[in-house]
Amino acid sequence: MSGRREEVAAGLAAVEERVRRACAAAGRPRAGVVLVAVTKTWPASDVRLVAELGATDVGESRDQEAAPKHAECADLGLRWHFVGQLQTNKARSVAAYADVVHSVDRARLVDALAAGARHHGRTVRCLVQVALDASPGETGPRGGAAPADVRALADRVAAAEGLELGGVMAVAPRGADPAEAFAALARTAAAVRRAHPAATDLSAGMSGDLEQAVAAGATHLRVGSAVFGARPPLG
Ligand SMILES: *Cc1c(COP(=O)(O)O)cnc(C)c1O
């Protein structure tokens, strides 16, 4: 399917150019930003394609889809990021293949991922997902812990055998100004870093708002549709 290769190559090149410009505008080195190609809904052949085109990191959001794709693509040496809302009963499966989980948002999930990582003899890097619009004790509509609850979750991840604390992640709330949302996220990230200096990951920015994320200091961009095209509706 050479047509698909050209399509993905063009998408990836356009995204790379946006990232390059955003880094230049922010006075940041391009090497300080990891592009996670979000392959959810796209077949394993697209994972292979984007790897051949130079991608090093891919993102998935549903375990039922990610586990078989990972198995099919295990030879590619990619880093696998789990970015979607995660049910506790899927944590053990995800801990088998995910290098980084971006969506850690509650204590029970921390414990389940830690148990899964130990079971598989792996270390899973975890980012605490922040729901900038959630009230304390609640999670956001797209997952994520309230800002007031982030510090305790970060401490729990850092203390868990089998996990390492990477930092924080957020999706800009619907209707919010992404620049403001990511600035708030950056403040939360800084607070986490004061307690955990090695937790330097700031995962923010998708196809529509990656420039604002880079300006706010994002270290990880999670970009799907701008690389692969509009997703088919979820089945
Ligand atoms: C799907 C998804 C993305 C990618 O979104 P695009 O708008 O297609 O770039 C990023 N982050 C999360 C959490 C997602 O679920």
Tab-separated table of C-alpha atoms and ligand atoms in Angstrom:
chain	number	residue	atom	x	y	z
A	1	MET	CA	0.000	0.000	0.000
A	2	SER	CA	2.340	2.728	-1.202
A	3	GLY	CA	-0.485	5.278	-1.060
A	4	ARG	CA	-0.752	4.823	2.688
A	5	ARG	CA	2.999	5.158	3.107
A	6	GLU	CA	2.969	8.493	1.284
A	7	GLU	CA	-0.002	9.687	3.338
A	8	VAL	CA	1.649	8.851	6.674
A	9	ALA	CA	5.020	10.189	5.515
A	10	ALA	CA	3.388	13.496	4.576
A	11	GLY	CA	1.513	13.681	7.888
A	12	LEU	CA	4.620	12.919	9.890
A	13	ALA	CA	6.681	15.473	7.961
A	14	ALA	CA	4.046	18.170	8.492
A	15	VAL	CA	3.906	17.443	12.231
A	16	GLU	CA	7.687	17.403	12.464
A	17	GLU	CA	7.782	20.827	10.813
A	18	ARG	CA	5.214	22.172	13.309
A	19	VAL	CA	7.217	20.772	16.226
A	20	ARG	CA	10.442	22.228	14.838
A	21	ARG	CA	8.889	25.675	14.461
A	22	ALA	CA	7.259	25.563	17.892
A	23	CYS	CA	10.590	24.630	19.495
A	24	ALA	CA	12.362	27.423	17.640
A	25	ALA	CA	9.700	29.935	18.715
A	26	ALA	CA	10.050	28.804	22.337
A	27	GLY	CA	13.844	28.786	22.232
A	28	ARG	CA	13.849	25.094	23.051
A	29	PRO	CA	15.962	22.338	21.485
A	30	ARG	CA	13.963	19.937	19.315
A	31	ALA	CA	15.672	17.094	21.166
A	32	GLY	CA	13.799	18.081	24.336
A	33	VAL	CA	10.468	17.000	22.882
A	34	VAL	CA	9.385	13.383	22.246
A	35	LEU	CA	6.773	12.900	19.550
A	36	VAL	CA	4.474	10.023	20.479
A	37	ALA	CA	2.656	8.852	17.343
A	38	VAL	CA	-0.821	7.851	18.558
A	39	THR	CA	-1.707	4.788	16.486
A	40	LYS	CA	-5.038	3.942	18.165
A	41	THR	CA	-7.677	2.674	15.696
A	42	TRP	CA	-4.999	2.245	13.001
A	43	PRO	CA	-3.731	-1.226	12.087
A	44	ALA	CA	-0.396	-2.770	13.091
A	45	SER	CA	0.764	-2.159	9.518
A	46	ASP	CA	0.582	1.588	10.267
A	47	VAL	CA	2.679	1.103	13.410
A	48	ARG	CA	5.285	-0.623	11.252
A	49	LEU	CA	5.064	2.133	8.647
A	50	VAL	CA	5.536	4.981	11.091
A	51	ALA	CA	8.469	3.132	12.674
A	52	GLU	CA	10.064	2.753	9.244
A	53	LEU	CA	9.571	6.487	8.777
A	54	GLY	CA	11.576	7.163	11.927
A	55	ALA	CA	9.091	7.173	14.805
A	56	THR	CA	10.529	5.836	18.055
A	57	ASP	CA	7.475	6.183	20.314
A	58	VAL	CA	3.885	5.100	19.731
A	59	GLY	CA	0.741	5.619	21.787
A	60	GLU	CA	-2.355	3.481	22.288
A	61	SER	CA	-5.472	4.028	24.367
A	62	ARG	CA	-7.301	0.686	24.596
A	63	ASP	CA	-5.739	-2.480	25.955
A	64	GLN	CA	-7.845	-4.813	23.762
A	65	GLU	CA	-6.345	-3.135	20.721
A	66	ALA	CA	-2.874	-2.332	22.025
A	67	ALA	CA	-1.913	-5.777	23.348
A	68	PRO	CA	-2.182	-7.629	19.994
A	69	LYS	CA	-0.624	-4.724	18.079
A	70	HIS	CA	2.307	-4.689	20.464
A	71	ALA	CA	2.724	-8.435	19.983
A	72	GLU	CA	2.703	-8.015	16.206
A	73	CYS	CA	5.221	-5.172	16.349
A	74	ALA	CA	7.516	-6.413	19.115
A	75	ASP	CA	10.445	-6.634	16.684
A	76	LEU	CA	10.455	-2.886	16.007
A	77	GLY	CA	12.093	-1.745	19.244
A	78	LEU	CA	9.516	0.998	19.789
A	79	ARG	CA	8.662	2.603	23.109
A	80	TRP	CA	4.966	1.998	23.863
A	81	HIS	CA	2.927	4.673	25.628
A	82	PHE	CA	-0.503	3.951	27.060
A	83	VAL	CA	-2.432	7.231	26.966
A	84	GLY	CA	-6.102	6.300	27.459
A	85	GLN	CA	-8.329	5.892	30.476
A	86	LEU	CA	-7.356	2.632	32.107
A	87	GLN	CA	-9.586	0.225	34.014
A	88	THR	CA	-7.939	-1.339	37.030
A	89	ASN	CA	-8.673	-4.845	35.706
A	90	LYS	CA	-6.617	-4.090	32.564
A	91	ALA	CA	-3.594	-2.848	34.493
A	92	ARG	CA	-1.800	-6.189	34.576
A	93	SER	CA	-2.140	-6.629	30.812
A	94	VAL	CA	-0.949	-3.080	30.124
A	95	ALA	CA	2.019	-3.481	32.479
A	96	ALA	CA	3.247	-6.314	30.242
A	97	TYR	CA	3.987	-4.068	27.255
A	98	ALA	CA	3.672	-0.386	28.152
A	99	ASP	CA	6.926	1.448	28.781
A	100	VAL	CA	5.065	4.562	29.911
A	101	VAL	CA	1.492	4.944	31.203
A	102	HIS	CA	0.330	8.567	30.867
A	103	SER	CA	-3.079	8.146	32.462
A	104	VAL	CA	-2.500	7.260	36.118
A	105	ASP	CA	-5.254	9.008	38.032
A	106	ARG	CA	-6.183	7.047	41.163
A	107	ALA	CA	-4.552	5.126	43.985
A	108	ARG	CA	-6.080	1.746	43.076
A	109	LEU	CA	-4.678	2.041	39.574
A	110	VAL	CA	-1.214	2.827	40.962
A	111	ASP	CA	-1.389	-0.318	43.084
A	112	ALA	CA	-2.677	-2.478	40.209
A	113	LEU	CA	0.002	-1.245	37.786
A	114	ALA	CA	2.705	-1.821	40.397
A	115	ALA	CA	1.479	-5.371	40.994
A	116	GLY	CA	1.367	-5.964	37.225
A	117	ALA	CA	4.853	-4.574	36.681
A	118	ARG	CA	6.259	-6.771	39.447
A	119	HIS	CA	4.416	-9.788	38.049
A	120	HIS	CA	6.041	-9.260	34.651
A	121	GLY	CA	9.415	-8.301	36.108
A	122	ARG	CA	9.273	-4.894	34.456
A	123	THR	CA	9.516	-1.251	35.446
A	124	VAL	CA	6.705	0.935	34.121
A	125	ARG	CA	7.157	4.692	33.983
A	126	CYS	CA	4.004	6.485	35.131
A	127	LEU	CA	2.700	9.981	34.579
A	128	VAL	CA	-0.040	11.302	36.805
A	129	GLN	CA	-2.878	12.540	34.617
A	130	VAL	CA	-4.219	15.881	35.761
A	131	ALA	CA	-7.848	16.850	35.096
A	132	LEU	CA	-7.507	20.601	35.314
A	133	ASP	CA	-11.258	20.992	35.747
A	134	ALA	CA	-11.920	18.218	38.320
A	135	SER	CA	-12.870	18.725	41.963
A	136	PRO	CA	-10.755	17.155	44.720
A	137	GLY	CA	-11.525	13.454	45.177
A	138	GLU	CA	-13.020	13.167	41.693
A	139	THR	CA	-11.659	12.298	38.267
A	140	GLY	CA	-12.285	14.359	35.143
A	141	PRO	CA	-14.682	13.443	32.315
A	142	ARG	CA	-11.732	12.176	30.244
A	143	GLY	CA	-9.919	10.767	33.264
A	144	GLY	CA	-7.331	12.512	35.373
A	145	ALA	CA	-7.012	13.477	39.011
A	146	ALA	CA	-7.918	16.850	40.438
A	147	PRO	CA	-4.870	19.122	40.769
A	148	ALA	CA	-5.174	18.956	44.565
A	149	ASP	CA	-4.839	15.150	44.473
A	150	VAL	CA	-1.830	14.963	42.156
A	151	ARG	CA	0.889	15.260	44.772
A	152	ALA	CA	-0.371	12.285	46.834
A	153	LEU	CA	-0.652	10.135	43.696
A	154	ALA	CA	2.846	11.133	42.611
A	155	ASP	CA	4.189	10.146	46.034
A	156	ARG	CA	2.375	6.801	45.771
A	157	VAL	CA	3.859	6.078	42.329
A	158	ALA	CA	7.341	7.078	43.494
A	159	ALA	CA	7.084	4.732	46.477
A	160	ALA	CA	5.751	1.761	44.472
A	161	GLU	CA	8.132	-1.038	43.614
A	162	GLY	CA	7.834	-1.736	39.884
A	163	LEU	CA	6.920	1.836	38.954
A	164	GLU	CA	8.923	4.973	38.372
A	165	LEU	CA	7.445	8.439	38.463
A	166	GLY	CA	7.908	10.207	35.131
A	167	GLY	CA	5.895	13.371	35.661
A	168	VAL	CA	2.433	14.576	34.695
A	169	MET	CA	0.086	14.543	31.716
A	170	ALA	CA	-3.067	16.416	30.731
A	171	VAL	CA	-5.561	16.824	27.946
A	172	ALA	CA	-6.728	20.426	27.602
A	173	PRO	CA	-10.346	20.554	28.879
A	174	ARG	CA	-12.951	21.001	26.158
A	175	GLY	CA	-13.651	24.651	25.529
A	176	ALA	CA	-10.617	25.791	27.521
A	177	ASP	CA	-7.800	27.884	26.102
A	178	PRO	CA	-5.023	25.284	25.687
A	179	ALA	CA	-2.313	27.845	26.451
A	180	GLU	CA	-3.907	28.583	29.827
A	181	ALA	CA	-4.588	24.917	30.523
A	182	PHE	CA	-0.994	23.925	29.779
A	183	ALA	CA	0.348	26.807	31.860
A	184	ALA	CA	-1.677	25.464	34.801
A	185	LEU	CA	-0.361	21.974	34.072
A	186	ALA	CA	3.201	23.317	34.037
A	187	ARG	CA	2.650	24.763	37.529
A	188	THR	CA	1.435	21.378	38.765
A	189	ALA	CA	4.431	19.725	37.082
A	190	ALA	CA	6.794	22.125	38.844
A	191	ALA	CA	5.197	21.346	42.208
A	192	VAL	CA	5.648	17.597	41.586
A	193	ARG	CA	9.269	18.173	40.545
A	194	ARG	CA	10.050	20.005	43.771
A	195	ALA	CA	9.296	16.779	45.644
A	196	HIS	CA	10.542	14.417	42.900
A	197	PRO	CA	13.322	16.101	40.903
A	198	ALA	CA	13.635	13.222	38.427
A	199	ALA	CA	9.969	13.498	37.391
A	200	THR	CA	10.661	15.739	34.409
A	201	ASP	CA	8.068	14.476	31.897
A	202	LEU	CA	5.322	16.878	30.871
A	203	SER	CA	2.936	15.173	28.458
A	204	ALA	CA	0.673	17.728	26.802
A	205	GLY	CA	-0.402	18.612	23.319
A	206	MET	CA	-2.269	16.715	20.630
A	207	SER	CA	-2.862	17.391	16.927
A	208	GLY	CA	-4.784	20.596	17.597
A	209	ASP	CA	-2.704	22.208	20.320
A	210	LEU	CA	0.868	20.978	20.106
A	211	GLU	CA	2.258	24.503	19.600
A	212	GLN	CA	0.740	25.718	22.886
A	213	ALA	CA	2.084	22.608	24.621
A	214	VAL	CA	5.636	23.176	23.378
A	215	ALA	CA	5.401	26.811	24.499
A	216	ALA	CA	4.374	25.615	27.983
A	217	GLY	CA	7.342	23.239	28.215
A	218	ALA	CA	5.878	19.915	27.060
A	219	THR	CA	8.412	17.090	26.804
A	220	HIS	CA	5.935	14.641	25.200
A	221	LEU	CA	3.410	15.382	22.451
A	222	ARG	CA	0.721	12.775	21.747
A	223	VAL	CA	-0.232	13.225	18.111
A	224	GLY	CA	-2.610	10.976	16.188
A	225	SER	CA	-4.833	12.434	13.503
A	226	ALA	CA	-2.296	14.976	12.223
A	227	VAL	CA	-0.018	12.053	11.359
A	228	PHE	CA	-2.469	9.310	10.338
A	229	GLY	CA	-5.575	11.197	9.246
A	230	ALA	CA	-9.051	11.405	10.758
A	231	ARG	CA	-9.741	8.308	12.844
A	232	PRO	CA	-12.472	5.909	11.791
A	233	PRO	CA	-15.298	6.022	14.367
A	234	LEU	CA	-14.598	3.786	17.386
A	235	GLY	CA	-16.360	0.443	17.059
B	1	LIG	C1	-6.380	10.010	20.867
B	1	LIG	C2	-5.529	10.701	21.860
B	1	LIG	C3	-4.519	11.586	21.457
B	1	LIG	C4	-4.262	11.948	20.007
B	1	LIG	O1	-5.253	12.845	19.574
B	1	LIG	P1	-5.193	13.551	18.146
B	1	LIG	O2	-6.115	14.702	18.297
B	1	LIG	O3	-5.630	12.557	17.150
B	1	LIG	O4	-3.798	13.995	17.921
B	1	LIG	C5	-3.744	12.172	22.444
B	1	LIG	N1	-3.947	11.921	23.743
B	1	LIG	C6	-4.902	11.077	24.166
B	1	LIG	C7	-5.083	10.858	25.620
B	1	LIG	C8	-5.743	10.456	23.240
B	1	LIG	O5	-6.693	9.622	23.674
